[in-house]
Structure formats: structure tokens, C-alpha cells
Coordinates of C-alpha atoms in Angstrom, one line a residue:
Q1 CA 133.1 -21.1 -151.2
V2 CA 135.1 -20.9 -147.7
Q3 CA 134.6 -24.1 -145.9
L4 CA 135.9 -25.1 -142.5
V5 CA 134.8 -28.1 -140.5
E6 CA 136.3 -29.2 -137.2
S7 CA 136.8 -32.5 -136.0
G8 CA 138.3 -34.0 -132.8
G9 CA 136.2 -33.0 -130.2
G10 CA 134.6 -35.6 -127.2
S11 CA 134.5 -36.1 -123.4
V12 CA 138.0 -36.7 -121.6
Q13 CA 138.7 -37.0 -118.0
A14 CA 140.4 -34.0 -116.3
G15 CA 143.8 -34.0 -117.1
G16 CA 143.3 -36.1 -120.5
S17 CA 144.3 -34.7 -123.6
L18 CA 142.3 -34.0 -127.3
K19 CA 144.0 -33.1 -130.1
L20 CA 141.9 -31.0 -132.6
S21 CA 141.2 -30.8 -136.5
C22 CA 140.3 -27.8 -138.6
S23 CA 139.9 -28.9 -142.5
M24 CA 139.8 -25.7 -144.5
S25 CA 138.6 -25.5 -148.1
G26 CA 138.2 -22.0 -150.3
V27 CA 140.8 -20.1 -148.4
T28 CA 144.3 -18.7 -149.2
F29 CA 145.3 -20.6 -146.8
G30 CA 148.5 -19.1 -144.6
E31 CA 148.2 -15.6 -146.1
C32 CA 146.6 -14.5 -143.6
G33 CA 146.1 -15.7 -139.4
M34 CA 143.9 -18.2 -138.2
G35 CA 143.4 -19.6 -135.0
W36 CA 140.9 -21.3 -132.3
Y37 CA 138.2 -19.8 -130.7
R38 CA 135.9 -21.2 -127.8
Q39 CA 132.3 -20.4 -126.0
A40 CA 131.2 -22.1 -123.6
P41 CA 128.4 -23.7 -122.5
G42 CA 125.2 -21.5 -122.3
K43 CA 127.5 -18.8 -123.1
P44 CA 126.5 -16.2 -126.1
R45 CA 128.8 -16.3 -128.9
E46 CA 130.2 -12.2 -127.8
T47 CA 131.6 -14.2 -125.2
R48 CA 133.4 -16.4 -127.5
E49 CA 137.4 -16.3 -126.7
M50 CA 140.8 -16.5 -128.0
V51 CA 142.5 -19.9 -127.8
A52 CA 145.5 -20.2 -129.9
R53 CA 146.0 -17.9 -132.9
I54 CA 148.8 -18.4 -135.7
S55 CA 149.4 -15.1 -137.9
S56 CA 150.5 -15.6 -141.9
I57 CA 154.4 -15.4 -140.6
G58 CA 153.8 -18.5 -138.3
A59 CA 154.0 -16.1 -134.8
I60 CA 152.0 -17.8 -132.3
E61 CA 150.2 -16.5 -129.4
Y62 CA 147.8 -18.4 -126.7
G63 CA 145.0 -17.3 -124.1
D64 CA 146.7 -16.9 -120.7
S65 CA 144.1 -19.9 -119.3
V66 CA 145.6 -22.8 -122.0
M67 CA 149.4 -21.0 -122.3
G68 CA 151.6 -24.4 -121.8
R69 CA 149.0 -26.7 -122.7
F70 CA 147.9 -25.6 -125.6
T71 CA 149.6 -26.1 -128.8
I72 CA 148.5 -25.1 -131.9
S73 CA 149.9 -26.2 -135.7
R74 CA 149.3 -25.6 -139.0
D75 CA 150.2 -28.2 -142.3
K76 CA 150.1 -25.5 -145.7
A77 CA 150.2 -29.0 -147.4
K78 CA 147.0 -30.2 -146.5
K79 CA 145.4 -27.0 -145.4
M80 CA 144.8 -28.4 -142.4
L81 CA 144.6 -26.4 -139.0
Y82 CA 145.4 -28.3 -135.4
L83 CA 145.0 -27.6 -131.9
D84 CA 147.0 -30.1 -129.6
M85 CA 145.1 -29.9 -125.9
T86 CA 146.9 -31.4 -122.8
S87 CA 146.4 -31.2 -119.3
L88 CA 142.2 -30.7 -119.9
K89 CA 140.6 -29.1 -116.8
T90 CA 137.0 -28.9 -116.5
E91 CA 137.0 -25.2 -117.1
D92 CA 137.9 -25.9 -121.0
T93 CA 134.5 -27.5 -121.8
A94 CA 133.5 -25.4 -124.8
T95 CA 132.7 -26.0 -128.1
Y96 CA 135.8 -25.2 -130.1
Y97 CA 135.8 -22.8 -133.1
C98 CA 137.9 -22.8 -136.3
E99 CA 138.5 -19.4 -137.7
S100 CA 140.1 -18.2 -141.0
D101 CA 141.2 -14.6 -141.4
R102 CA 139.7 -13.8 -145.0
L103 CA 142.1 -12.1 -147.3
L104 CA 140.9 -8.8 -148.9
S105 CA 141.6 -7.9 -153.0
W106 CA 143.7 -5.1 -151.6
G107 CA 146.1 -7.8 -149.7
G108 CA 145.2 -6.9 -145.9
C109 CA 142.8 -9.3 -143.8
E110 CA 139.8 -9.2 -142.3
T111 CA 139.4 -10.8 -138.8
L112 CA 136.7 -12.9 -137.2
V113 CA 134.5 -13.4 -140.5
D114 CA 134.8 -17.2 -141.2
W115 CA 133.8 -19.7 -139.0
G116 CA 133.7 -23.6 -138.8
Q117 CA 130.7 -25.3 -137.2
G118 CA 132.2 -26.1 -133.7
T119 CA 133.3 -29.4 -131.9
L120 CA 132.3 -30.0 -128.3
V121 CA 135.1 -30.5 -126.0
H122 CA 133.7 -32.2 -122.3
V123 CA 136.1 -32.2 -119.5
S124 CA 134.9 -34.4 -116.7
S125 CA 136.2 -34.2 -113.2

């Protein structure tokens, strides 16, 4: 059973930093991509946006709005995914979700299937 558990959210002033963590179990860690997504308060799930992703071979991409401020990393041994967030802005306020692509029986990966419950980040001015 896949389980993704985020932690590290909280309230911070603009300009501050937070580090999010995601503990994963039941996944074939590293065989597929994984990432962080966020959903602004009061917005529907369809608006959930990609914050940062890391592929199975370690290729990284960031959303335009967080480029240069956020850093994604992973620890394969611990099955942990991290998101270091610096220079936080009020518009970064959102619930942040950890996501892991699912390894399929034929070796491919299915994206945006397995999610954590989310951790709330609130940035005040």
C-alpha cells in the first residue's frame, strides 16, 4: 500500500524559509519520478500546480514561480523527498502535496496517481 506523508509546513513571514519532507512507503523509490505540487486555499484540485519534480534519473524541473528559491532533493536510502523553500512570498501560501509516479507492471510510470495528504504553508506579509 502506497503511503506518502508530508511534514514541515507551518506559518512563516515573507522572506523566510521552510523545509518540507515527504516520507514514502509502498513505492519503488527512484524507479519513477516524484515531485511537489501545491494548491492555493479555496482553489479546486484542478488548479494544483507543479512546484518541483525530479525524474528517476535525477533530472529536475521547477515551476517558473519558484525557480531559484526552492530546491527539491531526495534520499533514496531513507525514501524521503524534500523541498527547501527560501525567500518565501505571500503567494507561496498553499497546501503542498507530495506525489510519486506509480511503476507499472510493464516498466512504465503512471503520473499524478499517488498523493500525500498535504501540508499547509502560510506566508504572511
